[in-house]
PDB file of C-alpha atoms and ligand atoms in Angstrom:
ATOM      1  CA  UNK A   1       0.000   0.000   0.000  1.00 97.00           C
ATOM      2  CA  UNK A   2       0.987   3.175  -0.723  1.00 98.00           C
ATOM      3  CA  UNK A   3      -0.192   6.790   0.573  1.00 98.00           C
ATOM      4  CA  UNK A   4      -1.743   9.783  -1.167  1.00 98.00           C
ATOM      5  CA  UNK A   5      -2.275  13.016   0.978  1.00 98.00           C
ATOM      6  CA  UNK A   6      -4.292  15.726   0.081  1.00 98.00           C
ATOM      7  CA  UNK A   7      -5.371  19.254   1.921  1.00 98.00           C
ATOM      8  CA  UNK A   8      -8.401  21.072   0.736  1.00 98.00           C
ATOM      9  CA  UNK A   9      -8.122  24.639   1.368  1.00 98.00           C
ATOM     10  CA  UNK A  10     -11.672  26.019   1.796  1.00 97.00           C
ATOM     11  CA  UNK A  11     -10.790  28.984   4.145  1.00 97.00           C
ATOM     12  CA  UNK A  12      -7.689  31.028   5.324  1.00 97.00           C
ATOM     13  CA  UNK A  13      -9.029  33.822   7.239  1.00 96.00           C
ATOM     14  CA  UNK A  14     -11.744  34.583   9.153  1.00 95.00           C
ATOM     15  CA  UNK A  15     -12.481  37.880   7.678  1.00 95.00           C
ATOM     16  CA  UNK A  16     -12.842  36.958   3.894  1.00 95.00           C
ATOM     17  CA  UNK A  17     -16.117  35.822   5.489  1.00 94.00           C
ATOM     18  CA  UNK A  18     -17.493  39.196   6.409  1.00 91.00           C
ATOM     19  CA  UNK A  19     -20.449  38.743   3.949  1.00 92.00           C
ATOM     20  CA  UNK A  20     -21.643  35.455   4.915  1.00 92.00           C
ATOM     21  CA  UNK A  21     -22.152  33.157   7.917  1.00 92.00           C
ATOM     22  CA  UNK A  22     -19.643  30.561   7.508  1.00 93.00           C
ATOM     23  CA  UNK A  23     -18.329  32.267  10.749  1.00 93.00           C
ATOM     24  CA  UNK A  24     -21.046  32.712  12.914  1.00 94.00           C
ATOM     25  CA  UNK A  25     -21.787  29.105  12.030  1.00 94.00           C
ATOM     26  CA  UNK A  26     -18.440  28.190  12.942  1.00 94.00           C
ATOM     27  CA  UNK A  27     -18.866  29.421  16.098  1.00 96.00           C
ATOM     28  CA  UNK A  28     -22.421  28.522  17.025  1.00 96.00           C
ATOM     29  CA  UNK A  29     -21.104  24.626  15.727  1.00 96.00           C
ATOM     30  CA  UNK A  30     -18.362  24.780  18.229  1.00 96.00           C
ATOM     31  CA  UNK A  31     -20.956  25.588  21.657  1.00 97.00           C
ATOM     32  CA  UNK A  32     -23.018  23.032  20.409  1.00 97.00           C
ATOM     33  CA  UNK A  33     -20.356  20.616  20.142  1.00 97.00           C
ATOM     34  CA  UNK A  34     -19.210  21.861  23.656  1.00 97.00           C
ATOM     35  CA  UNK A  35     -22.820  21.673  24.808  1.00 97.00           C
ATOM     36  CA  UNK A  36     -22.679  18.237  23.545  1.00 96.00           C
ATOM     37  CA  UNK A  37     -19.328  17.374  25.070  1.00 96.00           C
ATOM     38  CA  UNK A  38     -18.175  16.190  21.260  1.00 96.00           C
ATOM     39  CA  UNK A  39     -15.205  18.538  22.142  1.00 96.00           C
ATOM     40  CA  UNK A  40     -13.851  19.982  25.378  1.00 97.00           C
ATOM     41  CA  UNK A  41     -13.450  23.538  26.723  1.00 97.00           C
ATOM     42  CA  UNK A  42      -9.604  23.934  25.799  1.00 97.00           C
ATOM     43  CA  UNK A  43     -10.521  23.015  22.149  1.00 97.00           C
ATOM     44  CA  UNK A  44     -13.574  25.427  22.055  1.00 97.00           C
ATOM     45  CA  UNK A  45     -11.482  28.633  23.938  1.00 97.00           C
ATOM     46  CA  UNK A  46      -8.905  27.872  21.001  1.00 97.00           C
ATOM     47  CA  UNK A  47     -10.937  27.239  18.502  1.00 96.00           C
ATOM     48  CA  UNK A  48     -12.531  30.678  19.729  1.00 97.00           C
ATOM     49  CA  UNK A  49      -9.167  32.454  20.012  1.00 96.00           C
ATOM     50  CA  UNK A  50      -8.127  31.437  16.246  1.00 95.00           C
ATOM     51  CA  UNK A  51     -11.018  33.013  14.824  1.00 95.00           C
ATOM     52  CA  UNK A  52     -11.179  36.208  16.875  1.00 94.00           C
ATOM     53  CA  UNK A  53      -7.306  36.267  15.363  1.00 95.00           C
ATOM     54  CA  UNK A  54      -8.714  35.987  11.871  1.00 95.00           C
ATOM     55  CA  UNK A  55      -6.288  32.839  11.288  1.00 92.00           C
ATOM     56  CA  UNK A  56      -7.408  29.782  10.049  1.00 94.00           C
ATOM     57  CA  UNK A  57      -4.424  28.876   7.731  1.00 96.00           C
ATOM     58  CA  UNK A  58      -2.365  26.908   9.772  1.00 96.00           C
ATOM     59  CA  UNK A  59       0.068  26.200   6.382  1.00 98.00           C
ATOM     60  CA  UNK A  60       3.262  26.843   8.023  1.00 97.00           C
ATOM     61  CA  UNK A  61       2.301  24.294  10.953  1.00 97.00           C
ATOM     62  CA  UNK A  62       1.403  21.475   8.480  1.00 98.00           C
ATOM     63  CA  UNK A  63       4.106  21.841   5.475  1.00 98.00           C
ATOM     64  CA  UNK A  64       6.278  21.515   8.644  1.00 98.00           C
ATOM     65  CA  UNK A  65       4.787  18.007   9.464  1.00 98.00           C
ATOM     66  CA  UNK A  66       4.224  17.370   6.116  1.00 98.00           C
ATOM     67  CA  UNK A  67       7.861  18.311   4.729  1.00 98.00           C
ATOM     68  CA  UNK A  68       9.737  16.697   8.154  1.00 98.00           C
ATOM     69  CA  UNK A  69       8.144  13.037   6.756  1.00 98.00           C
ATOM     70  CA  UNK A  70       8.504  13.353   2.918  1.00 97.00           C
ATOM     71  CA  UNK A  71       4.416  13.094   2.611  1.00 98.00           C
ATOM     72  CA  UNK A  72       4.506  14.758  -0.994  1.00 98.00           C
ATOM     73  CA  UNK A  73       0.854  15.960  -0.224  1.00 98.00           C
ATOM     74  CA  UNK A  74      -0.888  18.066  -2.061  1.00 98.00           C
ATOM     75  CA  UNK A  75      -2.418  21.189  -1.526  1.00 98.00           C
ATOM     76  CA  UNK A  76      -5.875  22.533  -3.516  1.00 98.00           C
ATOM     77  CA  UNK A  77      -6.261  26.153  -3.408  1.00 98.00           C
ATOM     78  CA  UNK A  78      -9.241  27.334  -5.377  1.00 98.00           C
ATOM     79  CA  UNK A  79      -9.267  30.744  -7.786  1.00 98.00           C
ATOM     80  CA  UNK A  80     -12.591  31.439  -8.142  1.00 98.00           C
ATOM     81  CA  UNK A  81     -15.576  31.505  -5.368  1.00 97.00           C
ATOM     82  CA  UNK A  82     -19.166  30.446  -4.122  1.00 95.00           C
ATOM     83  CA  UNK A  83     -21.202  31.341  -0.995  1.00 92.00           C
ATOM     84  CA  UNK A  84     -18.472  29.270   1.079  1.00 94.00           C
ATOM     85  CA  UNK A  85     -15.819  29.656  -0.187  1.00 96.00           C
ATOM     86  CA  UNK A  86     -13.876  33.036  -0.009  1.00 96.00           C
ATOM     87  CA  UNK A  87     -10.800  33.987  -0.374  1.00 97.00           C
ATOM     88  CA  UNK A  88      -9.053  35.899  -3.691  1.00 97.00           C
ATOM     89  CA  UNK A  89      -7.260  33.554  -5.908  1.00 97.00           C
ATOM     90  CA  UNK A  90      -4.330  36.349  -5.232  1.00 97.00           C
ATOM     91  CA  UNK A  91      -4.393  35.351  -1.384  1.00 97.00           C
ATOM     92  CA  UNK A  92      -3.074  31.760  -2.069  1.00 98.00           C
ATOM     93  CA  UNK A  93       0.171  32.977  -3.817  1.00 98.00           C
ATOM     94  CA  UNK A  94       2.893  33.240  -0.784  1.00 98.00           C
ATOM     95  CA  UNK A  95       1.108  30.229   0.293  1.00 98.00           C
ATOM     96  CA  UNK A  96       1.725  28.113  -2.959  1.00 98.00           C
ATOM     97  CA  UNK A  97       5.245  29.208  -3.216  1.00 98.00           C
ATOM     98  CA  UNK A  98       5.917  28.398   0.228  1.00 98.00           C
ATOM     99  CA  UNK A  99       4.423  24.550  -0.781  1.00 98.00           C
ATOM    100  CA  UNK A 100       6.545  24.409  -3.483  1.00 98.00           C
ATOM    101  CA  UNK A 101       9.514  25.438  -1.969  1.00 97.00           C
ATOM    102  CA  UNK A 102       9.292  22.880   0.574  1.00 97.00           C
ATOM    103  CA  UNK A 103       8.837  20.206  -2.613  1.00 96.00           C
ATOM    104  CA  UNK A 104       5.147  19.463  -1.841  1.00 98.00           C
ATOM    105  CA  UNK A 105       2.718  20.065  -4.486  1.00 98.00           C
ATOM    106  CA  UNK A 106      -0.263  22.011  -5.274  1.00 98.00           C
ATOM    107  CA  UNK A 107      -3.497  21.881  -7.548  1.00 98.00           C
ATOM    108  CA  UNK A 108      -6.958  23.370  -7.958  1.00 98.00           C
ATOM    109  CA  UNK A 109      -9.793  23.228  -5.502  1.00 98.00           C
ATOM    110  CA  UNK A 110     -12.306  23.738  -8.244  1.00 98.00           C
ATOM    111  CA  UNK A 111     -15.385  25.735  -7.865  1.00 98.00           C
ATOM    112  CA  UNK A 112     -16.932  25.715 -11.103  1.00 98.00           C
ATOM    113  CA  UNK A 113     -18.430  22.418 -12.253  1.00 98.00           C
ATOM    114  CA  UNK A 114     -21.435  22.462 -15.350  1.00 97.00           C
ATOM    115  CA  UNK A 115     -19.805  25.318 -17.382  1.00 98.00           C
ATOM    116  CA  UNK A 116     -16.536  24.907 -19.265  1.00 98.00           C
ATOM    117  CA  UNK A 117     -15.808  28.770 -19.778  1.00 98.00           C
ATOM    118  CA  UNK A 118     -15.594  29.009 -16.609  1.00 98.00           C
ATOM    119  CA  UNK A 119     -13.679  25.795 -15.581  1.00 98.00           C
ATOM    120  CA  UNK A 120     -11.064  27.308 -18.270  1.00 98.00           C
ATOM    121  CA  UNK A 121     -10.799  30.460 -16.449  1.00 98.00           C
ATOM    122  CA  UNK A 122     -10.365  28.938 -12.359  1.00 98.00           C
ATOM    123  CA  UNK A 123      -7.457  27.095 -14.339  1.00 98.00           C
ATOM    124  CA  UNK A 124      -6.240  29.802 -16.628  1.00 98.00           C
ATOM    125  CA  UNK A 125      -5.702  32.086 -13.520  1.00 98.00           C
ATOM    126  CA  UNK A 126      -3.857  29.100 -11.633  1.00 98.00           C
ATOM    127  CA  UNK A 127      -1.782  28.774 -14.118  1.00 97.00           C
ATOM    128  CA  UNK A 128      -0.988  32.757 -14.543  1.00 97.00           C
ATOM    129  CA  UNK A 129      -1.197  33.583 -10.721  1.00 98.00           C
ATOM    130  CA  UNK A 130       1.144  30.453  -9.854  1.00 97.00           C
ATOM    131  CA  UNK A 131       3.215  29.764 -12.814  1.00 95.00           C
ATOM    132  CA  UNK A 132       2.682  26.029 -12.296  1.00 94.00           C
ATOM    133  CA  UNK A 133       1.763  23.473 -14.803  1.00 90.00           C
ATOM    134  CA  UNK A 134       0.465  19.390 -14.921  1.00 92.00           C
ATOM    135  CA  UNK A 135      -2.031  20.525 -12.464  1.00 96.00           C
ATOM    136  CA  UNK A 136      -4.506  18.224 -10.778  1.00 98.00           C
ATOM    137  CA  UNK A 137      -7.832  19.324  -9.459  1.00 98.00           C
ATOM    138  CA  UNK A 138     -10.226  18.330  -6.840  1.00 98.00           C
ATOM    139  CA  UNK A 139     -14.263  19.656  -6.957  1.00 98.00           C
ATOM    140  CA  UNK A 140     -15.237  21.910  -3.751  1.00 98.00           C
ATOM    141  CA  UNK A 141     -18.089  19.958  -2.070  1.00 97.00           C
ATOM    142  CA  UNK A 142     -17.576  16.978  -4.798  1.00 97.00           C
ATOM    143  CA  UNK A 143     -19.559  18.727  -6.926  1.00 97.00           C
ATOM    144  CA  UNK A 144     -19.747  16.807 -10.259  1.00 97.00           C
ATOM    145  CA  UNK A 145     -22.208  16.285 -13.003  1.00 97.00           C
ATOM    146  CA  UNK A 146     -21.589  14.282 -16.423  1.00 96.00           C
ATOM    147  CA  UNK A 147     -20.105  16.584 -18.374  1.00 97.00           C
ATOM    148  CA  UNK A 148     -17.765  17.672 -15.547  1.00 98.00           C
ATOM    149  CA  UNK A 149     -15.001  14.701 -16.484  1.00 98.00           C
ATOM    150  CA  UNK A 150     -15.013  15.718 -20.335  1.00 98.00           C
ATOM    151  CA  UNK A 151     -14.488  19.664 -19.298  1.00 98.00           C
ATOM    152  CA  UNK A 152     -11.666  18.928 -17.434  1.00 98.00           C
ATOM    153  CA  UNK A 153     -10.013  16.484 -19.996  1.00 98.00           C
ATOM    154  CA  UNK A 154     -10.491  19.252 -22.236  1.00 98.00           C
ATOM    155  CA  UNK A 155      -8.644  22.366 -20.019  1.00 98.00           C
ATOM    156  CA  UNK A 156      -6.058  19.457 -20.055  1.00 97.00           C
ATOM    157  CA  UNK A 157      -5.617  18.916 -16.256  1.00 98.00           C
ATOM    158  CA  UNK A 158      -3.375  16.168 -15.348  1.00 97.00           C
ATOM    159  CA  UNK A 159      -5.913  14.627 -13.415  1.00 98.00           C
ATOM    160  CA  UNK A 160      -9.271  14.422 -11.139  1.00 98.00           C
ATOM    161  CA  UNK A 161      -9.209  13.371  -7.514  1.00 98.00           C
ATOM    162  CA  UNK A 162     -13.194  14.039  -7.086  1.00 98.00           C
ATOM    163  CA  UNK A 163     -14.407  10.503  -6.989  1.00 98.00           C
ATOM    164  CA  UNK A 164     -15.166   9.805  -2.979  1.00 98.00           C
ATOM    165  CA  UNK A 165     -15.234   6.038  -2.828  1.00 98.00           C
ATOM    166  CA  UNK A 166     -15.537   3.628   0.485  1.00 96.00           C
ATOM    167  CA  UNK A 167     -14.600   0.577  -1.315  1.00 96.00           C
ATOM    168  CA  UNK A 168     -10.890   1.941  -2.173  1.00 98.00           C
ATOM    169  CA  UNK A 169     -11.395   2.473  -5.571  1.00 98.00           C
ATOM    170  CA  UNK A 170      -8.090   2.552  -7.407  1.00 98.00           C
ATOM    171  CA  UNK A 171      -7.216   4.887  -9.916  1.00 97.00           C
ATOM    172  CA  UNK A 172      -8.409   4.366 -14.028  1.00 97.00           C
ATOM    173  CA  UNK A 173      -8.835   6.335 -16.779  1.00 96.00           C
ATOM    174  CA  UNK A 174     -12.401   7.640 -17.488  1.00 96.00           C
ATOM    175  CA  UNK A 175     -14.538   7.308 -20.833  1.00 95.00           C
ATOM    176  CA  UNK A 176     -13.142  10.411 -21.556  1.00 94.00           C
ATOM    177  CA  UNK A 177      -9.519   9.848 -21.191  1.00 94.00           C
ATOM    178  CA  UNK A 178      -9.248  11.643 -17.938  1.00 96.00           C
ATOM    179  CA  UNK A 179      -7.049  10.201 -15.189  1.00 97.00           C
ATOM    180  CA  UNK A 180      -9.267  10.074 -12.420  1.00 98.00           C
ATOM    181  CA  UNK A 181      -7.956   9.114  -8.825  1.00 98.00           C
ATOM    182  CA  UNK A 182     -10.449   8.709  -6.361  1.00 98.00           C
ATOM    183  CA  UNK A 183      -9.967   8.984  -2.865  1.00 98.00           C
ATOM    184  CA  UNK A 184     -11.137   7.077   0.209  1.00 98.00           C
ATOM    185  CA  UNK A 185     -11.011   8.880   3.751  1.00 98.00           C
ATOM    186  CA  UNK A 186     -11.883  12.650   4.080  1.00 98.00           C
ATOM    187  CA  UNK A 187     -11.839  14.259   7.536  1.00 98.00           C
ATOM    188  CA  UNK A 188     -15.373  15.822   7.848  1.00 96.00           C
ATOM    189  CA  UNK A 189     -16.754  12.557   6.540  1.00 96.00           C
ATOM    190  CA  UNK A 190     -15.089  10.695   9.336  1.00 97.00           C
ATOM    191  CA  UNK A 191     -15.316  13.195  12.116  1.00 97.00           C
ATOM    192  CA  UNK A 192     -18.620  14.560  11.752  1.00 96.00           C
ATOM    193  CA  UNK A 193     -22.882  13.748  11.833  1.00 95.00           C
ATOM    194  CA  UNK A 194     -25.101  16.686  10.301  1.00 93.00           C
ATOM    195  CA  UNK A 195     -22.478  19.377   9.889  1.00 92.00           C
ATOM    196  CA  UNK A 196     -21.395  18.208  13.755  1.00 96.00           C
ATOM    197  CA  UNK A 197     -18.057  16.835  15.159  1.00 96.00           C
ATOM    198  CA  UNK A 198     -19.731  13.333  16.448  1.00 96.00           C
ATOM    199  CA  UNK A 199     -16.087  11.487  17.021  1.00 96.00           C
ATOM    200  CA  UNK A 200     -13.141  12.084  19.034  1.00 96.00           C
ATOM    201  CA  UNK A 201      -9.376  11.391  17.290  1.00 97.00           C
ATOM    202  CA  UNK A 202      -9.336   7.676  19.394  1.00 97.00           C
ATOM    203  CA  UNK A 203     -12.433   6.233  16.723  1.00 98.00           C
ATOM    204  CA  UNK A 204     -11.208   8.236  14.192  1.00 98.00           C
ATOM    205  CA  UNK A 205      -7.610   6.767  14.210  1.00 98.00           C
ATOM    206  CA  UNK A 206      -8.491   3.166  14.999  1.00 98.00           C
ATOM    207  CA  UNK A 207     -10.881   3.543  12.392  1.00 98.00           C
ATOM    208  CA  UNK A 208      -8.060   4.274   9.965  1.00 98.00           C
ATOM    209  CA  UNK A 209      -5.623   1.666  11.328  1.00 98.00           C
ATOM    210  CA  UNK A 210      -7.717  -0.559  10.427  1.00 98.00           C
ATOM    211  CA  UNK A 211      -8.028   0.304   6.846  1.00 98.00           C
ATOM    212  CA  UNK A 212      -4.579   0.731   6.523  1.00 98.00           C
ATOM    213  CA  UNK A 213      -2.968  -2.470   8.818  1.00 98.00           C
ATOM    214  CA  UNK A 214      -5.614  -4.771   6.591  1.00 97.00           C
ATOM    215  CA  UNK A 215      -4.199  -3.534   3.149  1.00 98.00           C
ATOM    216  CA  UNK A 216      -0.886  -2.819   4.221  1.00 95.00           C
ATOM    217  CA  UNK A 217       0.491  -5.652   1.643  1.00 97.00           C
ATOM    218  CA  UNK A 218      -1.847  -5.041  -0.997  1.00 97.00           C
ATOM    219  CA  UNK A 219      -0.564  -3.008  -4.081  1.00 97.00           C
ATOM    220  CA  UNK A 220      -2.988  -0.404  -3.798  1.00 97.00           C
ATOM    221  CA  UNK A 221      -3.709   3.560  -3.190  1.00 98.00           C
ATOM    222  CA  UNK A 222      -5.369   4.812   0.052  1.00 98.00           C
ATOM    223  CA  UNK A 223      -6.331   8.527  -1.215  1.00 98.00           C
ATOM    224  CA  UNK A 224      -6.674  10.435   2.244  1.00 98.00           C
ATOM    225  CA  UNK A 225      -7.916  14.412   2.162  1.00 98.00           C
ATOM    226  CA  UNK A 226      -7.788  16.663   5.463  1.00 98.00           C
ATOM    227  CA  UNK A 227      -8.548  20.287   5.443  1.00 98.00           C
ATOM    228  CA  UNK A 228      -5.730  22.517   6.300  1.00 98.00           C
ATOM    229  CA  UNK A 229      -7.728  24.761   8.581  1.00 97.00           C
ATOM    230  CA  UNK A 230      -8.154  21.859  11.224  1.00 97.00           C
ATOM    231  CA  UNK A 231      -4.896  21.993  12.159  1.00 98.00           C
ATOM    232  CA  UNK A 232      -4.868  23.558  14.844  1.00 97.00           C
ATOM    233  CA  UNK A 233      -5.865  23.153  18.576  1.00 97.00           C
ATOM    234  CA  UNK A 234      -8.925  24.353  17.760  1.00 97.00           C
ATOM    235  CA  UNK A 235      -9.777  21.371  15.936  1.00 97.00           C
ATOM    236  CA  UNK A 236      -7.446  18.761  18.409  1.00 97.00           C
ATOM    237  CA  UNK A 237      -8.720  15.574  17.424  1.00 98.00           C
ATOM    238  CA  UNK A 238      -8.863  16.283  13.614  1.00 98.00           C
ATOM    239  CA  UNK A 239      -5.010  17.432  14.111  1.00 98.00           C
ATOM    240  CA  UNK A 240      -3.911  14.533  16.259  1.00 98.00           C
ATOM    241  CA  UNK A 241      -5.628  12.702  13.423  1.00 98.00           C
ATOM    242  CA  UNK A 242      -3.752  13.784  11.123  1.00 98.00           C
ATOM    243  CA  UNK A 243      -0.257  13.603  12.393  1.00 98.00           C
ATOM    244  CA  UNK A 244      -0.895   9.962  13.514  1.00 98.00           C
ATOM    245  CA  UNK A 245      -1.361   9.278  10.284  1.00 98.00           C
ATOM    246  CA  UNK A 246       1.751  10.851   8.831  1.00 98.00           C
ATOM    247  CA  UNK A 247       3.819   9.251  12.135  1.00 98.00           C
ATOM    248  CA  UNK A 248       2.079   5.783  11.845  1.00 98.00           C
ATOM    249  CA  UNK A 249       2.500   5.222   7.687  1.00 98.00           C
ATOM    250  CA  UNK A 250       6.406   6.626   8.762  1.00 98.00           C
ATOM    251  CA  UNK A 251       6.783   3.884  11.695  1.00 98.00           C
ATOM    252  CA  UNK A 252       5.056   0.901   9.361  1.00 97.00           C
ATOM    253  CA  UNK A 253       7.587   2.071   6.381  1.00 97.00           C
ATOM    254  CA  UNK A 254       4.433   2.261   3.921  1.00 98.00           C
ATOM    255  CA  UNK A 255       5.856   4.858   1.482  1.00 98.00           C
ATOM    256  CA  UNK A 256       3.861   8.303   0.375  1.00 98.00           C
ATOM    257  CA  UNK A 257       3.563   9.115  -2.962  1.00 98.00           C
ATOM    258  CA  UNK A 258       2.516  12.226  -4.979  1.00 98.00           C
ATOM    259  CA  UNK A 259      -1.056  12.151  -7.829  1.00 98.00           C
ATOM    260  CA  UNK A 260       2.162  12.796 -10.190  1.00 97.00           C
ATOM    261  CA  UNK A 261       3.842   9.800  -9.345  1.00 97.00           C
ATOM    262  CA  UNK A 262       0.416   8.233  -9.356  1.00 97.00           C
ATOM    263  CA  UNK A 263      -0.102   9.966 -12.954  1.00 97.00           C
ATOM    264  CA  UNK A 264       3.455   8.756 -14.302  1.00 94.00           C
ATOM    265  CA  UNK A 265       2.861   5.057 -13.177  1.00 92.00           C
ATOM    266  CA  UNK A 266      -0.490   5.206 -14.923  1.00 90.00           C
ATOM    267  CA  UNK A 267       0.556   6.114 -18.096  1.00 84.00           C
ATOM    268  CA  UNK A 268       3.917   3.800 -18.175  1.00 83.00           C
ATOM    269  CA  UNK A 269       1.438   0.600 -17.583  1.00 78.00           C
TER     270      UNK A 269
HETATM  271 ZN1   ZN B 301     -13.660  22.411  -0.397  1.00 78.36          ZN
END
């Protein structure tokens, strides 16, 4: 088995938000959660303190982790936006250049998803903003129809990771010649019930071990995705999550590897 790590990056402030409620709902989801005891009252008085500092980013802490173990994740930054999803494609740009001078990798968090004009000009503005090319993308929310695949083989990106499958599906080549690579274990899937954190980071990693210690021999992909913002105190067991992951594949010598490695192998076979 081999690893694929991905970060989603759906927010990185606080106050791109200051014409919607992603906020407030933050914050009301966190005293419910505490009301709930889903989380305790150091996480909530952080997770408090990180948005009355307007910082949800958290890059620096995680290309650290990510860079100190060789994970080759990938980071999606999006260039466009939708009711949740704010920030100027301009924003990512010291971010992105810090990834890639740390030799992790970056691709699009796509917002656009029925129109192709469009889709061409989220990657068009990557591509000028970031000077980057063989890009990868993966759909904010999943968002998908049937034409989605065939716009994207046509923009030319290098490949989809948008396919969310619990039955480790491995990576193929669609109908329409796009390398899709679907991916099997996404954070707010695993952590949370109706928009709520239900699970603490003890289910959530043994829930993982599993996967991973009964497929450990198998030559296969396990496609993980965790959102950059959660890590942070604010969002302990999602963090702690997260770096046992990175610290258990290390331990078990099961090897990361980047969608371009995943890309390369695909076309050699
Ligand atoms: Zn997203």
């Amino acid at each position: 088995m081999k690893i694929i790590l991905s970060h989603d990056v759906d927010n990185l402030t606080t106050k791109e938000h200051s014409k919607d409620l992603i906020v407030i709902k933050m914050i009301i989801r966190g005293f419910i959660e505490f009301f709930l005891f889903r989380i305790n009252f150091s996480t909530l008085f952080s997770r408090l303190k990180l948005i009355l500092s307007n910082n949800l980013t958290n890059i620096k802490e995680l290309v650290e982790l990510d860079k100190k173990y060789n994970t080759k994740a990938t980071y999606f930054f999006a260039t466009s936006n939708d009711n949740t999803l704010a920030y100027k494609a301009e924003a990512a740009k010291p971010h992105v250049k810090y990834i890639l001078d740390n030799n992790l990798n970056v691709g699009i968090h796509g917002i656009a998803f029925d129109n192709l004009s469009k889709m061409k000009s989220e990657y068009d503005k990557f591509i000028t903003i970031h000077q980057t090319k063989n890009i990868g993308i993966r759909m904010h929310y999943l968002r998908k129809n049937n034409d989605t695949f065939s716009y994207m083989k046509e923009i030319g990106y290098f490949f989809d990771t948008t396919e969310y499958s619990l039955d480790l599906k491995q990576p193929y080549i669609t109908e329409e010649g796009l390398i899709e690579i679907p991916f099997h274990i996404m954070d707010s899937y695993l952590f949370q019930e109706k928009g709520l954190q239900k699970y603490n980071s003890k289910y959530a990693i043994e829930y993982t071990k599993n996967i991973i210690d009964k497929n450990k021999d198998k030559d296969i992909i396990l496609n993980i995705n965790f959102h950059q913002e959660y890590f942070s105190d604010g969002w302990k067991d999602w963090k702690d999550w997260y770096t046992w992951i990175v610290q258990y594949c290390h331990k078990e010598n099961i090897e990361f590897i980047s969608y371009q490695e995943v890309v390369n192998e695909l076309s050699n076979k």
